[in-house]
Short mmCIF file of C-alpha atoms in Angstrom, two decimals:
data_model
loop_
_atom_site.label_atom_id
_atom_site.label_comp_id
_atom_site.label_asym_id
_atom_site.label_seq_id
_atom_site.Cartn_x
_atom_site.Cartn_y
_atom_site.Cartn_z
CA GLU U 298 250.15 -164.40 -105.89
CA ALA U 299 246.35 -163.33 -104.65
CA GLY U 300 244.05 -162.42 -107.49
CA VAL U 301 241.32 -159.33 -107.94
CA ALA U 302 238.86 -159.95 -105.36
CA GLN U 303 235.40 -158.93 -105.88
CA SER U 304 231.84 -158.61 -103.54
CA PRO U 305 229.42 -159.73 -103.89
CA ARG U 306 229.41 -162.03 -106.73
CA TYR U 307 225.77 -161.75 -107.56
CA LYS U 308 223.24 -159.09 -106.27
CA ILE U 309 219.36 -158.50 -107.78
CA ILE U 310 217.37 -155.32 -106.47
CA GLU U 311 214.33 -153.54 -107.70
CA LYS U 312 214.48 -150.51 -109.49
CA ARG U 313 215.29 -147.35 -107.32
CA GLN U 314 217.23 -148.98 -104.88
CA SER U 315 221.31 -148.61 -104.16
CA VAL U 316 223.71 -151.38 -104.58
CA ALA U 317 227.31 -151.16 -103.96
CA PHE U 318 230.32 -153.92 -104.74
CA TRP U 319 233.46 -154.45 -103.28
CA CYS U 320 236.82 -154.40 -104.84
CA ASN U 321 240.56 -155.32 -103.43
CA PRO U 322 243.24 -155.35 -106.19
CA ILE U 323 246.41 -157.16 -106.10
CA SER U 324 248.46 -156.34 -103.28
CA GLY U 325 251.02 -153.41 -104.50
CA HIS U 326 248.72 -152.32 -107.97
CA ALA U 327 248.34 -148.49 -107.66
CA THR U 328 246.01 -148.76 -110.19
CA LEU U 329 242.59 -149.84 -110.07
CA TYR U 330 239.62 -149.81 -112.54
CA TRP U 331 235.73 -150.39 -112.55
CA TYR U 332 234.63 -151.21 -115.86
CA GLN U 333 230.59 -151.99 -117.03
CA GLN U 334 230.04 -154.83 -119.30
CA ILE U 335 226.08 -155.25 -120.95
CA LEU U 336 225.30 -158.57 -122.05
CA GLY U 337 226.54 -158.88 -125.20
CA GLN U 338 228.86 -155.86 -125.42
CA GLY U 339 232.77 -155.48 -124.25
CA PRO U 340 233.63 -153.89 -121.10
CA LYS U 341 232.95 -150.29 -120.83
CA LEU U 342 235.61 -148.24 -118.51
CA LEU U 343 233.71 -146.22 -115.88
CA ILE U 344 236.67 -145.20 -113.28
CA GLN U 345 240.14 -145.42 -113.17
CA PHE U 346 241.95 -144.58 -110.19
CA GLN U 347 245.56 -143.82 -109.56
CA ASN U 348 246.70 -144.71 -105.73
CA ASN U 349 243.92 -142.85 -103.78
CA GLY U 350 242.73 -140.33 -106.90
CA VAL U 351 240.64 -140.38 -109.80
CA VAL U 352 242.61 -140.14 -113.08
CA ASP U 353 239.58 -140.50 -115.35
CA ASP U 354 236.07 -140.69 -114.75
CA SER U 355 234.56 -139.38 -117.97
CA GLN U 356 232.51 -142.29 -118.60
CA LEU U 357 230.47 -142.52 -114.99
CA PRO U 358 227.05 -141.26 -114.87
CA LYS U 359 227.44 -139.53 -111.56
CA ASP U 360 224.43 -138.67 -111.17
CA ARG U 361 223.39 -142.16 -109.74
CA PHE U 362 227.43 -143.73 -109.88
CA SER U 363 229.96 -143.03 -107.22
CA ALA U 364 233.08 -144.48 -106.65
CA GLU U 365 236.08 -144.35 -103.90
CA ARG U 366 239.04 -146.20 -103.05
CA LEU U 367 240.15 -145.21 -99.40
CA LYS U 368 243.96 -145.53 -99.05
CA GLY U 369 244.79 -146.27 -102.08
CA VAL U 370 243.81 -150.02 -101.58
CA ASP U 371 240.13 -151.12 -101.57
CA SER U 372 237.47 -149.22 -103.40
CA THR U 373 233.70 -149.20 -103.59
CA LEU U 374 231.46 -148.37 -106.49
CA LYS U 375 227.86 -147.52 -105.68
CA ILE U 376 224.74 -147.06 -107.64
CA GLN U 377 222.24 -144.76 -106.23
CA PRO U 378 219.20 -145.46 -107.48
CA ALA U 379 219.40 -147.96 -109.75
CA LYS U 380 217.72 -148.27 -113.15
CA LEU U 381 217.02 -151.21 -115.33
CA GLU U 382 219.48 -150.40 -117.67
CA ASP U 383 222.08 -151.15 -115.02
CA SER U 384 222.08 -154.71 -115.32
CA ALA U 385 225.26 -155.80 -116.50
CA VAL U 386 228.58 -157.17 -114.67
CA TYR U 387 230.17 -154.85 -113.15
CA LEU U 388 234.46 -155.60 -113.42
CA CYS U 389 237.20 -155.03 -111.06
CA ALA U 390 241.16 -154.53 -112.79
CA SER U 391 244.29 -153.44 -111.35
CA SER U 392 247.72 -152.94 -112.62
CA ARG U 393 251.42 -152.06 -111.13
CA LEU U 394 251.76 -149.47 -112.77
CA LEU U 395 250.00 -147.23 -114.75
CA GLU U 396 250.56 -148.19 -117.90
CA GLY U 397 251.00 -152.08 -117.17
CA GLU U 398 248.91 -155.48 -117.97
CA GLN U 399 245.61 -155.33 -116.27
CA PHE U 400 244.64 -157.97 -114.20
CA PHE U 401 240.73 -158.45 -114.08
CA GLY U 402 238.10 -159.94 -111.15
CA PRO U 403 235.40 -162.14 -111.48
CA GLY U 404 232.95 -159.53 -111.39
CA THR U 405 229.41 -159.22 -109.87
CA ARG U 406 226.61 -159.84 -111.95
CA LEU U 407 223.81 -157.22 -111.07
CA THR U 408 220.08 -157.78 -112.02
CA VAL U 409 217.84 -154.76 -111.72
CA LEU U 410 214.31 -155.49 -111.59
CA GLY D 96 236.38 -141.84 -130.52
CA ASP D 97 238.90 -145.03 -130.39
CA SER D 98 237.22 -147.87 -131.00
CA VAL D 99 237.28 -151.82 -132.23
CA THR D 100 235.24 -153.80 -134.74
CA GLN D 101 235.14 -157.98 -133.77
CA MET D 102 233.43 -160.61 -136.50
CA GLU D 103 230.20 -161.61 -134.82
CA GLY D 104 230.16 -165.16 -133.10
CA PRO D 105 229.39 -168.01 -132.21
CA VAL D 106 232.54 -169.17 -134.24
CA THR D 107 232.12 -173.45 -134.71
CA LEU D 108 234.73 -175.32 -134.95
CA SER D 109 235.66 -178.73 -135.18
CA GLU D 110 238.64 -180.28 -132.55
CA GLU D 111 241.91 -179.44 -134.63
CA ALA D 112 240.17 -177.05 -137.12
CA PHE D 113 241.82 -173.93 -138.06
CA LEU D 114 241.10 -170.48 -136.21
CA THR D 115 240.99 -166.81 -137.02
CA ILE D 116 238.63 -164.43 -135.59
CA ASN D 117 239.03 -160.63 -136.82
CA CYS D 118 239.10 -157.49 -135.60
CA THR D 119 240.18 -154.35 -136.78
CA TYR D 120 240.28 -151.14 -135.00
CA THR D 121 239.83 -147.00 -134.65
CA ALA D 122 242.22 -145.13 -133.33
CA THR D 123 244.70 -142.34 -134.30
CA GLY D 124 248.57 -142.95 -133.19
CA TYR D 125 249.85 -146.42 -132.42
CA PRO D 126 247.86 -147.62 -129.95
CA SER D 127 248.53 -151.03 -127.81
CA LEU D 128 246.76 -153.76 -129.03
CA PHE D 129 245.25 -156.98 -126.76
CA TRP D 130 243.68 -159.89 -127.21
CA TYR D 131 241.75 -161.44 -124.22
CA VAL D 132 239.94 -164.43 -123.26
CA GLN D 133 236.98 -164.93 -120.43
CA TYR D 134 236.35 -168.76 -120.18
CA PRO D 135 233.05 -170.15 -118.54
CA GLY D 136 232.40 -168.62 -115.00
CA GLU D 137 236.15 -167.57 -115.31
CA GLY D 138 237.39 -163.48 -115.43
CA LEU D 139 239.32 -162.01 -118.31
CA GLN D 140 242.84 -162.89 -118.76
CA LEU D 141 245.06 -161.84 -121.07
CA LEU D 142 246.13 -164.25 -124.15
CA LEU D 143 248.65 -161.78 -126.07
CA LYS D 144 249.73 -158.29 -126.88
CA ALA D 145 251.62 -156.13 -129.53
CA THR D 146 252.68 -152.64 -128.57
CA LYS D 147 254.17 -151.63 -132.04
CA ALA D 148 253.18 -152.19 -135.54
CA ASP D 149 254.51 -155.53 -137.28
CA ASP D 150 255.05 -156.83 -133.75
CA LYS D 151 253.51 -160.87 -133.29
CA GLY D 152 252.17 -161.38 -129.83
CA SER D 153 251.62 -164.91 -129.25
CA ASN D 154 250.81 -167.43 -126.51
CA LYS D 155 249.13 -170.90 -126.15
CA GLY D 156 249.56 -171.35 -129.76
CA PHE D 157 247.55 -168.17 -130.47
CA GLU D 158 248.88 -165.51 -132.80
CA ALA D 159 247.92 -162.26 -133.52
CA THR D 160 250.16 -159.34 -135.73
CA TYR D 161 249.87 -155.70 -135.12
CA ARG D 162 249.35 -154.62 -139.05
CA LYS D 163 249.09 -150.76 -139.25
CA GLU D 164 248.58 -150.21 -142.78
CA THR D 165 244.81 -152.26 -141.97
CA THR D 166 244.54 -151.51 -138.41
CA SER D 167 244.05 -154.90 -138.17
CA PHE D 168 245.12 -157.52 -134.87
CA HIS D 169 243.61 -160.70 -136.48
CA LEU D 170 243.62 -163.76 -134.03
CA GLU D 171 244.70 -167.16 -134.82
CA LYS D 172 245.53 -170.84 -133.85
CA GLY D 173 246.32 -173.21 -135.76
CA SER D 174 244.78 -176.51 -134.28
CA VAL D 175 242.14 -175.28 -131.93
CA GLN D 176 240.75 -178.00 -128.96
CA VAL D 177 237.52 -178.00 -126.70
CA SER D 178 239.39 -176.70 -124.51
CA ASP D 179 240.06 -173.09 -126.12
CA SER D 180 235.98 -172.66 -126.44
CA ALA D 181 235.32 -169.45 -124.41
CA VAL D 182 234.89 -165.92 -126.19
CA TYR D 183 237.45 -163.89 -127.21
CA PHE D 184 237.51 -159.87 -127.05
CA CYS D 185 240.28 -157.52 -128.75
CA ALA D 186 241.22 -154.45 -126.93
CA LEU D 187 243.41 -151.34 -127.20
CA ILE D 188 245.11 -148.85 -125.14
CA PRO D 189 246.32 -145.37 -126.84
CA ASP D 190 249.27 -144.01 -127.20
CA THR D 191 248.02 -140.64 -125.79
CA GLY D 192 245.73 -139.46 -123.31
CA ARG D 193 242.82 -141.74 -121.57
CA ARG D 194 245.33 -144.90 -120.44
CA ALA D 195 242.49 -147.21 -120.18
CA LEU D 196 241.41 -150.56 -122.11
CA THR D 197 238.58 -149.97 -124.89
CA PHE D 198 237.49 -153.86 -126.17
CA GLY D 199 235.49 -155.35 -128.63
CA SER D 200 232.01 -156.68 -128.18
CA GLY D 201 233.64 -160.52 -128.14
CA THR D 202 233.32 -163.24 -130.21
CA ARG D 203 232.08 -166.59 -128.81
CA LEU D 204 234.28 -169.65 -129.99
CA GLN D 205 232.46 -173.07 -129.75
CA VAL D 206 234.96 -176.36 -130.26
CA GLN D 207 233.50 -179.35 -130.69
CA PRO D 208 234.95 -182.58 -130.25
#
């Protein structure tokens, strides 16, 4: 069974630019999560989808971050415009059920200069 | 809100030494507790879990017991190997409300031959 796929693996941008990350969850997994992991900290949830509906986006900075999960499969996380403090690893995870084990992708490392 | 506190690293041990990584949590009710591991260059992987008080999770020689009275979930291994070198994250999912993981800040383990 293929794991969670993410791209790109690395991205370097200037502040105020835009960036988008893509995630393909494990086939059949209804729940998808985006986490932000700042260096030296544990991952923090940004948004959680159940199929193509948002379950929790309470910690998503909605003035600059947006996410969508069209057709309940792939998901895209966008930052516009980026700030220096957005430098982090962005992790995507999926689970078969809302309360099931979460499987993580390799992450996208974003550097904002 | 819910939180997880881990001992700071790095923890440096010699091969075959005994390992303990402390983890305590703050949450109402009976959260589910987890240990995740991140090997160099890889994504987060679930190491073990416990879903109710006094449960013991175990995997690959690692163990952790859910102690409700001390709100703790310490990770132990009797004899570490060089291949155990990684970052270890303690995490919880509350039993009500938001069902996403809340992580500790991680503890880096370095095992020397």
